[in-house]
Coordinates of C-alpha atoms and ligand atoms in Angstrom, one line a residue:
X1 CA -45.0 16.3 -22.1
X2 CA -43.5 18.4 -24.9
X3 CA -40.3 18.8 -23.1
X4 CA -39.6 15.1 -22.5
X5 CA -38.5 14.1 -26.0
X6 CA -36.3 17.1 -26.4
X7 CA -34.7 16.4 -22.9
X8 CA -34.2 12.8 -23.9
X9 CA -32.8 13.9 -27.2
X10 CA -30.4 16.3 -25.5
X11 CA -29.4 13.6 -23.0
X12 CA -28.8 11.1 -25.9
X13 CA -26.6 13.7 -27.6
X14 CA -24.6 14.2 -24.5
X15 CA -24.3 10.4 -23.9
X16 CA -23.2 9.9 -27.5
X17 CA -20.5 12.6 -27.1
X18 CA -19.3 11.0 -23.9
X19 CA -19.2 7.5 -25.2
X20 CA -17.4 8.7 -28.2
X21 CA -14.9 10.3 -25.9
X22 CA -14.7 7.0 -23.9
X23 CA -14.3 5.1 -27.2
X24 CA -11.2 7.2 -27.9
X25 CA -9.8 6.0 -24.6
X26 CA -6.8 4.6 -26.5
X27 CA -6.0 4.2 -30.1
X28 CA -6.4 0.6 -31.5
X29 CA -3.5 -1.5 -30.1
X30 CA -0.5 -1.4 -32.4
X31 CA 2.3 -3.1 -30.6
X32 CA 4.8 -2.9 -33.4
X33 CA 4.1 0.8 -33.7
X34 CA 4.5 1.2 -29.9
X35 CA 7.9 -0.5 -29.9
X36 CA 9.1 1.6 -32.9
X37 CA 7.9 4.7 -31.2
X38 CA 9.8 3.8 -28.1
X39 CA 13.0 3.2 -30.0
X40 CA 12.8 6.7 -31.5
X41 CA 12.5 8.4 -28.1
X42 CA 14.2 6.1 -25.6
X43 CA 17.8 4.6 -25.7
X44 CA 17.4 0.9 -26.9
X45 CA 19.5 -0.4 -23.9
X46 CA 16.7 0.3 -21.5
X47 CA 13.8 -1.1 -23.5
X48 CA 13.3 -4.8 -22.9
X49 CA 10.8 -6.7 -25.1
X50 CA 9.8 -10.3 -24.3
X51 CA 12.5 -11.4 -26.8
X52 CA 15.3 -9.7 -24.9
X53 CA 17.7 -12.0 -23.0
X54 CA 17.5 -9.9 -19.9
X55 CA 13.7 -9.6 -19.9
X56 CA 13.1 -12.3 -17.3
X57 CA 15.7 -10.9 -14.8
X58 CA 14.4 -7.3 -15.3
X59 CA 10.8 -8.5 -14.8
X60 CA 11.6 -10.7 -11.7
X61 CA 13.9 -8.1 -10.0
X62 CA 11.3 -6.6 -7.8
X63 CA 8.6 -9.3 -7.7
X64 CA 7.8 -10.2 -4.1
X65 CA 5.1 -12.8 -4.4
X66 CA 5.7 -16.3 -6.0
X67 CA 2.0 -16.4 -6.8
X68 CA 2.8 -14.2 -9.9
X69 CA 6.0 -16.0 -11.0
X70 CA 4.4 -18.7 -13.2
X71 CA 4.6 -19.3 -16.9
X72 CA 0.8 -18.6 -17.1
X73 CA 1.1 -15.1 -15.6
X74 CA 0.3 -12.4 -18.3
X75 CA 3.4 -10.2 -18.2
X76 CA 4.2 -6.9 -20.0
X77 CA 4.9 -6.7 -23.7
X78 CA 7.8 -4.3 -23.0
X79 CA 9.5 -3.1 -19.8
X80 CA 11.1 0.4 -20.0
X81 CA 13.7 0.8 -17.3
X82 CA 13.5 4.6 -17.1
X83 CA 16.6 6.5 -16.2
X84 CA 15.1 10.0 -16.5
X85 CA 11.7 11.5 -16.7
X86 CA 11.8 12.0 -20.4
X87 CA 11.7 8.2 -20.8
X88 CA 8.5 8.0 -18.8
X89 CA 7.0 10.9 -20.8
X90 CA 7.9 9.2 -24.1
X91 CA 6.5 5.8 -22.9
X92 CA 3.2 7.5 -22.0
X93 CA 3.0 9.4 -25.3
X94 CA 3.9 6.3 -27.4
X95 CA 1.4 4.3 -25.3
X96 CA -1.4 6.7 -26.0
X97 CA -0.6 7.0 -29.7
X98 CA -0.4 3.2 -30.2
X99 CA -3.0 1.9 -27.8
X100 CA -0.7 0.2 -25.3
X101 CA -1.3 1.0 -21.6
X102 CA 1.6 1.8 -19.3
X103 CA 1.8 0.6 -15.7
X104 CA 4.3 2.2 -13.3
X105 CA 6.3 -0.1 -11.1
X106 CA 8.3 1.4 -8.2
X107 CA 9.1 -1.3 -5.6
X108 CA 6.9 -4.1 -7.1
X109 CA 5.2 -4.9 -3.7
X110 CA 1.7 -4.6 -5.0
X111 CA -0.2 -7.5 -3.2
X112 CA -1.9 -8.5 -6.4
X113 CA 1.1 -7.8 -8.7
X114 CA -0.7 -5.1 -10.7
X115 CA 2.4 -3.2 -11.4
X116 CA 3.8 -6.0 -13.6
X117 CA 1.1 -8.4 -14.5
X118 CA -2.5 -8.4 -15.7
X119 CA -5.1 -11.0 -15.2
X120 CA -6.0 -11.3 -18.9
X121 CA -3.4 -12.5 -21.4
X122 CA -5.4 -10.8 -24.2
X123 CA -4.6 -7.5 -22.8
X124 CA -1.2 -6.1 -23.9
X125 CA 0.4 -3.6 -21.6
X126 CA 3.8 -2.2 -20.8
X127 CA 5.7 -1.4 -17.6
X128 CA 7.7 1.7 -16.8
X129 CA 10.1 0.5 -14.1
X130 CA 11.3 3.3 -11.9
X131 CA 13.8 1.4 -9.8
X132 CA 16.7 3.3 -11.3
X133 CA 15.2 6.6 -10.4
X134 CA 15.8 6.7 -6.7
X135 CA 17.6 9.9 -5.7
X136 CA 17.1 11.3 -2.2
X137 CA 17.9 14.9 -1.5
X138 CA 17.6 15.9 2.2
X139 CA 17.5 19.5 3.3
X140 CA 18.2 19.4 7.0
X141 CA 17.7 23.1 7.5
X142 CA 14.2 23.0 6.1
X143 CA 13.5 19.5 7.4
X144 CA 12.4 18.4 4.0
X145 CA 13.5 16.0 1.3
X146 CA 12.8 15.2 -2.4
X147 CA 12.7 11.5 -3.0
X148 CA 12.2 9.8 -6.4
X149 CA 9.5 7.1 -6.6
X150 CA 11.9 4.3 -7.3
X151 CA 13.6 4.6 -3.9
X152 CA 12.6 2.1 -1.3
X153 CA 11.5 3.0 2.2
X154 CA 14.8 1.6 3.5
X155 CA 16.8 3.8 1.2
X156 CA 14.7 6.8 2.3
X157 CA 15.2 6.2 6.0
X158 CA 18.9 5.5 5.5
X159 CA 19.3 8.7 3.5
X160 CA 17.6 10.8 6.1
X161 CA 19.5 9.3 9.1
X162 CA 22.7 9.8 7.2
X163 CA 22.1 13.5 7.1
X164 CA 20.6 13.9 10.6
X165 CA 20.1 11.7 13.6
X166 CA 17.2 14.0 14.7
X167 CA 15.1 13.7 11.6
X168 CA 12.9 10.8 10.4
X169 CA 9.8 10.0 8.3
X170 CA 6.6 8.3 9.3
X171 CA 6.3 5.6 6.6
X172 CA 5.8 1.8 6.6
X173 CA 7.9 -0.9 8.0
X174 CA 9.0 -3.0 5.0
X175 CA 12.4 -1.6 3.9
X176 CA 12.1 -2.9 0.3
X177 CA 8.6 -1.3 -0.2
X178 CA 8.8 1.3 -3.0
X179 CA 8.1 4.9 -2.2
X180 CA 6.0 5.3 -5.4
X181 CA 3.3 2.8 -4.6
X182 CA 3.4 3.3 -0.8
X183 CA 2.7 7.0 -0.8
X184 CA 0.2 6.6 -3.6
X185 CA -1.9 4.5 -1.2
X186 CA -1.4 6.5 2.0
X187 CA 1.3 4.5 3.8
X188 CA 1.3 3.8 7.6
X189 CA 4.0 2.7 10.0
X190 CA 5.2 2.9 13.5
X191 CA 5.2 6.7 13.9
X192 CA 1.6 7.1 12.5
X193 CA 0.1 7.7 16.0
X194 CA 2.4 10.7 16.4
X195 CA 2.5 11.9 12.8
X196 CA -0.2 10.3 10.7
X197 CA 0.2 8.8 7.3
X198 CA 3.2 9.1 5.0
X199 CA 1.0 10.8 2.5
X200 CA 0.1 13.5 5.1
X201 CA 3.7 14.7 4.8
X202 CA 3.8 15.0 1.1
X203 CA 4.0 18.8 0.3
X204 CA 4.8 18.7 -3.5
X205 CA 5.2 16.1 -6.2
X206 CA 6.2 15.8 -9.8
X207 CA 3.9 13.6 -12.0
X208 CA 3.8 12.5 -15.7
X209 CA 0.2 12.9 -16.6
X210 CA -1.9 11.1 -19.3
X211 CA -0.7 13.5 -21.9
X212 CA 2.9 12.9 -21.0
X213 CA 3.4 16.3 -19.4
X214 CA 5.6 16.8 -16.4
X215 CA 3.7 18.7 -13.7
X216 CA 4.5 19.8 -10.2
X217 CA 1.8 20.6 -7.6
X218 CA 1.1 24.0 -9.0
X219 CA 0.9 22.6 -12.5
X220 CA -1.4 19.7 -11.7
X221 CA -3.7 21.6 -9.3
X222 CA -5.0 20.8 -5.9
X223 CA -7.6 18.1 -6.9
X224 CA -5.0 16.1 -8.7
X225 CA -2.5 16.6 -5.8
X226 CA -5.2 15.4 -3.4
X227 CA -5.8 12.3 -5.4
X228 CA -2.2 11.1 -5.6
X229 CA -1.8 11.2 -1.8
X230 CA -3.8 8.0 -1.0
X231 CA -6.0 7.4 -4.0
X232 CA -4.0 4.3 -4.9
X233 CA -1.2 3.8 -7.5
X234 CA -1.8 3.4 -11.2
X235 CA -4.8 5.7 -11.7
X236 CA -3.6 9.3 -11.7
X237 CA -0.4 9.3 -13.8
X238 CA 3.1 8.3 -12.9
X239 CA 4.5 10.2 -9.9
X240 CA 8.2 10.7 -10.5
X241 CA 9.2 12.3 -7.2
X242 CA 7.8 13.5 -3.9
X243 CA 8.7 16.4 -1.6
X244 CA 8.4 15.4 2.0
X245 CA 8.1 17.3 5.2
X246 CA 10.3 15.3 7.6
X247 CA 9.6 14.9 11.3
X248 CA 11.8 15.4 14.3
X249 CA 12.7 12.2 16.2
X250 CA 14.3 12.1 19.6
X251 CA 18.0 11.1 20.0
X252 CA 16.8 8.0 21.9
X253 CA 13.8 5.8 21.3
X254 CA 12.8 2.6 23.0
X255 CA 11.5 -0.7 21.6
X256 CA 10.2 -3.9 23.0
X257 CA 8.7 -7.2 21.8
X258 CA 7.0 -9.5 24.2
X259 CA 5.4 -12.9 23.4
X260 CA 2.2 -14.1 25.2
X261 CA 1.0 -17.6 24.6
X262 CA -2.7 -18.3 24.1
X263 CA -2.8 -20.8 27.0
X264 CA -1.6 -18.1 29.4
X265 CA -3.4 -14.9 28.9
X266 CA -3.3 -13.9 25.2
X267 CA -7.0 -13.8 24.6
X268 CA -7.6 -11.5 27.6
X269 CA -4.7 -9.3 26.6
X270 CA -5.9 -9.1 23.0
X271 CA -9.4 -8.1 24.1
X272 CA -8.0 -5.4 26.4
X273 CA -5.4 -4.3 23.9
X274 CA -8.3 -3.0 21.6
X275 CA -9.3 -0.5 24.3
X276 CA -5.8 0.4 25.4
X277 CA -3.7 0.7 22.2
X278 CA -5.7 3.4 20.3
X279 CA -5.9 5.4 23.6
X280 CA -2.1 5.4 24.5
X281 CA -0.2 8.6 24.3
X282 CA 0.7 9.4 20.7
X283 CA 4.4 8.8 21.3
X284 CA 3.7 5.1 21.7
X285 CA 2.6 2.5 19.3
X286 CA 1.8 -1.0 20.5
X287 CA 0.9 -3.4 17.6
X288 CA 0.2 -7.1 17.7
X289 CA 1.1 -10.0 15.5
X290 CA -1.0 -13.0 16.1
X291 CA 0.4 -16.3 14.8
X292 CA 0.2 -20.0 15.8
X293 CA -0.9 -20.0 19.4
X294 CA 0.6 -16.7 20.6
X295 CA 0.3 -13.0 20.4
X296 CA 3.5 -10.9 19.9
X297 CA 3.2 -7.4 21.2
X298 CA 5.6 -5.0 19.5
X299 CA 6.2 -1.4 20.6
X300 CA 8.1 1.7 19.5
X301 CA 8.2 4.6 22.0
X302 CA 9.6 8.0 20.9
X303 CA 11.4 8.5 24.2
X304 CA 13.5 6.9 26.9
X305 CA 12.9 3.5 28.6
X306 CA 11.6 5.0 31.8
X307 CA 8.7 6.7 30.0
X308 CA 7.4 3.5 28.3
X309 CA 7.8 1.4 31.4
X310 CA 5.7 3.9 33.4
X311 CA 3.1 4.2 30.6
X312 CA 2.7 0.5 30.3
X313 CA 2.5 0.0 34.1
X314 CA -0.2 2.7 34.2
X315 CA -2.3 1.8 31.2
X316 CA -1.7 -1.9 30.5
X317 CA -0.2 -3.6 33.6
X318 CA -1.6 -7.0 32.6
X319 CA 0.9 -7.1 29.7
X320 CA 3.7 -7.2 32.3
X321 CA 6.3 -5.3 30.4
X322 CA 9.5 -4.9 32.4
X323 CA 12.5 -2.6 32.1
X324 CA 14.5 -5.6 30.9
X325 CA 12.1 -6.0 27.9
X326 CA 12.9 -2.5 26.8
X327 CA 15.9 -1.5 24.6
X328 CA 17.0 2.0 24.0
X329 CA 18.4 2.9 20.6
X330 CA 18.4 5.6 17.9
X331 CA 15.4 5.9 15.5
X332 CA 17.3 4.4 12.6
X333 CA 18.3 1.4 14.7
X334 CA 14.6 1.0 15.6
X335 CA 13.8 0.9 11.8
X336 CA 16.3 -2.0 11.5
X337 CA 15.0 -3.7 14.6
X338 CA 11.5 -3.9 13.3
X339 CA 12.5 -4.7 9.7
X340 CA 14.9 -7.5 10.6
X341 CA 13.8 -8.5 14.1
X342 CA 16.9 -7.9 16.2
X343 CA 19.6 -5.6 17.3
X344 CA 23.1 -5.0 16.1
X345 CA 22.2 -5.2 12.3
X346 CA 24.2 -3.0 10.0
X347 CA 22.3 0.0 8.7
X348 CA 23.4 -0.8 5.1
X349 CA 20.9 -3.7 5.2
X350 CA 18.3 -1.0 4.5
X351 CA 19.8 -0.5 1.1
X352 CA 19.4 -4.2 0.0
X353 CA 16.5 -4.1 -2.4
X354 CA 17.2 -7.3 -4.2
X355 CA 15.6 -9.8 -1.7
X356 CA 14.0 -12.6 -3.6
X357 CA 10.5 -13.8 -2.8
X358 CA 10.5 -17.1 -0.8
X359 CA 6.8 -17.7 -0.5
X360 CA 3.3 -17.4 -2.1
X361 CA 1.0 -15.1 -0.3
X362 CA -2.5 -13.6 -0.2
X363 CA -3.6 -10.8 2.2
X364 CA -6.8 -9.0 3.1
X365 CA -7.7 -6.2 5.4
X366 CA -10.4 -4.8 7.6
X367 CA -10.9 -1.8 9.9
X368 CA -12.2 -2.3 13.4
X369 CA -14.4 0.3 15.1
X370 CA -15.7 -1.7 18.0
X371 CA -13.6 -4.0 20.1
X372 CA -14.0 -7.7 19.0
X373 CA -15.3 -9.9 21.8
X374 CA -13.0 -12.4 23.5
X375 CA -15.0 -15.4 22.2
X376 CA -14.2 -14.3 18.6
X377 CA -10.5 -14.3 19.3
X378 CA -10.8 -17.7 20.9
X379 CA -12.6 -19.1 17.9
X380 CA -10.1 -17.6 15.5
X381 CA -7.3 -19.2 17.3
X382 CA -9.1 -22.6 17.4
X383 CA -10.2 -22.7 13.8
X384 CA -7.8 -20.5 11.8
X385 CA -4.5 -20.2 13.5
X386 CA -3.9 -23.7 14.7
X387 CA -1.5 -25.0 12.1
X388 CA 0.6 -22.0 11.2
X389 CA -1.5 -21.3 8.1
X390 CA -1.1 -17.6 8.4
X391 CA -1.1 -14.6 10.7
X392 CA -3.0 -11.5 11.7
X393 CA -1.4 -8.0 12.1
X394 CA -3.2 -5.5 14.3
X395 CA -2.0 -1.8 13.8
X396 CA -3.6 0.6 16.2
X397 CA -4.8 4.0 15.2
X398 CA -5.8 6.9 17.4
X399 CA -3.5 9.8 18.1
X400 CA -2.7 11.9 15.0
X401 CA -4.4 9.3 12.8
X402 CA -7.7 10.4 14.3
X403 CA -6.7 14.0 14.2
X404 CA -7.0 14.4 10.4
X405 CA -10.3 14.8 8.7
X406 CA -11.4 11.6 6.7
X407 CA -11.7 13.8 3.5
X408 CA -8.3 15.6 3.9
X409 CA -6.7 12.9 1.8
X410 CA -8.4 9.9 -0.1
X411 CA -7.6 7.6 2.9
X412 CA -10.8 7.7 4.9
X413 CA -10.3 5.2 7.7
X414 CA -9.0 7.7 10.2
X415 CA -11.5 7.0 13.0
X416 CA -10.9 3.3 13.2
X417 CA -9.6 1.7 16.3
X418 CA -7.2 -0.4 14.3
X419 CA -6.4 -1.9 11.0
X420 CA -6.6 -5.7 10.9
X421 CA -4.5 -7.5 8.2
X422 CA -5.0 -11.2 7.4
X423 CA -1.9 -12.7 5.8
X424 CA -1.9 -16.2 4.4
X425 CA 1.4 -17.7 3.1
X426 CA 2.6 -21.0 1.8
X427 CA 5.7 -22.6 0.2
X428 CA 4.3 -25.4 -2.0
X429 CA 3.8 -24.9 -5.7
X430 CA 0.6 -26.0 -7.4
X431 CA -3.1 -25.5 -7.5
X432 CA -4.0 -27.6 -4.5
X433 CA -1.8 -25.6 -2.1
X434 CA -3.0 -22.4 -3.6
X435 CA -6.7 -23.3 -3.4
X436 CA -6.3 -24.4 0.2
X437 CA -4.5 -21.3 1.3
X438 CA -6.7 -18.9 -0.7
X439 CA -9.7 -20.7 0.8
X440 CA -8.3 -20.3 4.3
X441 CA -8.0 -16.5 4.1
X442 CA -11.3 -16.0 2.4
X443 CA -13.1 -18.1 5.0
X444 CA -11.3 -16.2 7.8
X445 CA -12.3 -12.9 6.3
X446 CA -15.9 -14.0 6.0
X447 CA -15.9 -15.2 9.6
X448 CA -14.8 -11.8 10.8
X449 CA -17.5 -9.9 9.0
X450 CA -19.8 -9.4 12.1
X451 CA -17.0 -7.6 14.0
X452 CA -15.6 -5.1 11.5
X453 CA -16.6 -1.9 9.7
X454 CA -19.8 -2.0 7.7
X455 CA -21.6 -0.2 4.9
X456 CA -19.1 -0.4 3.3
X457 CA -16.9 -3.0 4.9
X458 CA -13.5 -1.1 4.7
X459 CA -10.2 -2.3 3.2
X460 CA -6.8 -0.7 2.8
X461 CA -5.8 0.1 -0.8
X462 CA -2.2 -0.6 -0.1
X463 CA -3.2 -4.1 0.9
X464 CA -4.8 -4.6 -2.5
X465 CA -7.4 -7.4 -2.8
X466 CA -8.8 -8.4 -6.1
X467 CA -11.5 -10.4 -4.4
X468 CA -13.3 -7.1 -3.9
X469 CA -13.9 -6.9 -7.7
X470 CA -12.2 -5.8 -10.9
X471 CA -13.0 -3.4 -13.7
X472 CA -15.0 -4.8 -16.6
X473 CA -13.0 -5.2 -19.8
X474 CA -10.2 -3.4 -18.1
X475 CA -7.8 -3.7 -21.0
X476 CA -9.8 -1.7 -23.5
X477 CA -11.7 1.6 -23.2
X478 CA -13.3 2.4 -20.0
X479 CA -16.8 1.0 -19.9
X480 CA -19.6 3.5 -19.4
X481 CA -20.8 1.7 -16.3
X482 CA -17.2 1.6 -14.9
X483 CA -18.2 3.8 -12.0
X484 CA -21.0 1.5 -10.8
X485 CA -18.8 -1.6 -11.0
X486 CA -15.8 0.1 -9.3
X487 CA -17.9 1.0 -6.3
X488 CA -17.4 -2.6 -5.2
X489 CA -13.7 -1.9 -4.3
X490 CA -13.7 1.9 -4.5
X491 CA -16.0 2.4 -1.5
X492 CA -14.3 -0.1 0.8
X493 CA -10.9 1.5 0.0
X494 CA -12.1 5.2 -0.1
X495 CA -15.5 5.4 1.4
X496 CA -17.1 8.8 0.6
X497 CA -13.9 9.9 -1.1
X498 CA -14.4 7.4 -3.9
X499 CA -16.8 9.7 -5.8
X500 CA -14.3 12.7 -5.6
X501 CA -11.6 10.4 -6.9
X502 CA -13.7 9.4 -10.0
X503 CA -14.4 13.1 -10.6
X504 CA -10.7 13.9 -10.4
X505 CA -10.0 11.0 -12.7
X506 CA -12.5 12.4 -15.3
X507 CA -10.6 15.7 -15.1
X508 CA -7.0 14.5 -15.4
X509 CA -7.4 11.3 -17.4
X510 CA -10.7 11.3 -19.2
X511 CA -9.6 8.7 -21.7
X512 CA -8.8 6.3 -18.8
X513 CA -5.3 5.6 -20.2
X514 CA -4.0 4.7 -16.7
X515 CA -6.3 1.8 -16.2
X516 CA -5.8 -1.6 -14.5
X517 CA -8.0 -4.2 -12.9
X518 CA -8.7 -1.9 -9.9
X519 CA -7.9 1.6 -11.1
X520 CA -10.3 4.5 -10.5
X521 CA -12.7 4.9 -13.5
X522 CA -13.5 8.4 -14.7
X523 CA -16.9 9.7 -13.6
X524 CA -18.9 9.7 -16.8
Ligands
FDA1 P1 4.4 -1.4 -6.9 O1 5.5 -0.9 -7.7 O2 4.0 -2.8 -7.1 O3 3.1 -0.4 -7.0 C1 1.9 -0.6 -6.4 C2 0.8 0.1 -7.2 O4 1.1 1.5 -7.3 C3 0.7 -0.4 -8.6 O5 -0.7 -0.2 -9.0 C4 1.5 0.5 -9.4 O6 1.2 0.6 -10.8 C5 1.3 1.8 -8.7 N1 2.5 2.7 -8.7 C6 3.8 2.3 -8.5 N2 4.6 3.3 -8.6 C7 3.9 4.4 -8.9 C8 4.2 5.8 -9.2 N3 5.4 6.2 -9.2 N4 3.2 6.6 -9.6 C9 1.9 6.1 -9.6 N5 1.6 4.9 -9.3 C10 2.5 4.0 -9.0 N6 2.0 -0.8 3.6 C11 1.9 0.1 4.7 O7 1.1 1.1 4.7 N7 2.7 -0.1 5.8 C12 3.6 -1.1 5.9 O8 4.3 -1.2 6.9 C13 3.7 -2.0 4.7 N8 4.7 -3.0 4.8 C14 4.7 -3.8 3.7 C15 5.7 -4.9 3.7 C16 5.7 -5.8 2.6 C17 6.8 -6.9 2.6 C18 4.9 -5.6 1.5 C19 4.9 -6.6 0.4 C20 3.9 -4.6 1.5 C21 3.9 -3.7 2.6 N9 3.0 -2.6 2.6 C22 2.9 -1.8 3.6 C23 2.1 -2.4 1.4 C24 2.7 -1.4 0.4 O9 2.6 -0.1 1.0 C25 2.0 -1.5 -0.9 O10 2.1 -2.7 -1.5 C26 2.6 -0.4 -1.9 O11 1.6 -0.2 -2.9 C27 3.9 -0.9 -2.5 O12 4.5 0.1 -3.3 P2 5.6 -0.4 -4.4 O13 6.0 0.8 -5.0 O14 6.5 -1.3 -3.7 O15 4.7 -1.3 -5.3

């Protein structure tokens, strides 16, 4: 009895100290002071306030979703278009001193636009845009490369292929996706079954931390280095550049795309695909895009045509892939083939990062561990895919994806059969269209619940989804119960790794300076 009050007293003292620390998360917001501080440390030509003539074009440059191009979208107070690391360091230090949070933007592809918008207009923030920091230095002899975060995947693949036709990198498909956000969330693409995630091949990095220091792997320490390779962008500092271990690619790879309509055999094929695709040899990936009333099977094989034709005949004869379906090419041509659907496209297309968004979209994701029964595919086709409202993308795992421990990086979904992405898109402006299409994808996601991972139902952090939840009061100091709230999205994205991420966050950013609607809160 006698110990209880003193224990409580001690606990209270600790809590007070912690909440005081939390209360110091950022200084009171002083936007004028922030801008003055920037002008002392950063050349004025690269600081864009909302009053600058070029602000709209700088902001819009890498926005990829029309959903966030509206007059009502809360946008940054200031955009700093950094041209060297010292600008990023100064932005962080000025932000900490004057209570203005800084969000990094690399390629701007965040599905919820969190690299350039907030959901609360009362929440001033700034953006450090890294698009001008995109150097790529390839060391062919050591099979390694340093790439700056502002480079796109297309620029990276182009840069590697330019130096060696026998080296490649296992990242995502979209050529305009930024390296900074992509690696931060793991990053998977067509070579993942052979080589795993993009983040698995990061061997060093340089980051600007919450105190504005520039740290490499040795300087940041292994926990911090673990967290930036899949723990999601925007929580653990601003990664300036990444050192990559490149992979060997054969001189010739083979691709095919075959379409199978629903009224022929697509439901049967899809049902069987779930057993076959994760079990194929790791040199092959066979993904599926389901849209309208057909399934499109797309494959990359790291070898010659004869090999894939034989493998398909042996393991998936029902798909009916013929020699004529298969096209041999170099690895970089296969990158172009999947990015732009076709052959004979110039490699320089991979350098075009200025593509403008042409649609509104909303996406969600799941991980599937047990094959989904045929009747569920039939019903999805009948109810959800009948009028071109959206599509499904099925990316099979297995191979090297399953060969890495779920705790080796923050990305925990290594043992899934496949990732299932739901993608709804529309072209009409206005609330009615938006509500209809957002409703469509939410209903479809709900409908699939019985068939996908559970406790928690998984999701991929690089397919960010604010429906999972958002931080309370995310624009001010981190709330003391932030951890409990953040489990709603932290566990779906990171499973058991979520807790370690919050502990790392407490270590590297205890004041929660790098905070957005779905950032990792510090474990209090
Ligand atoms: P953006 O700049 O918007 O950043 C995303 C998040 O990371 C934000 O929170 C941002 O603040 C933070 N961030 C950005 N730069 C950072 C840095 N340097 N340091 C720390 N944090 C940083 N995924 C996949 O795995 N495989 C694929 O094939 C594809 N394909 C694809 C195609 C298309 C058209 C889109 C729109 C998206 C994909 N993706 C994908 C998803 C993609 O990997 C994901 O959206 C990435 O986070 C995008 O990175 P960006 O740098 O472009 O985004």
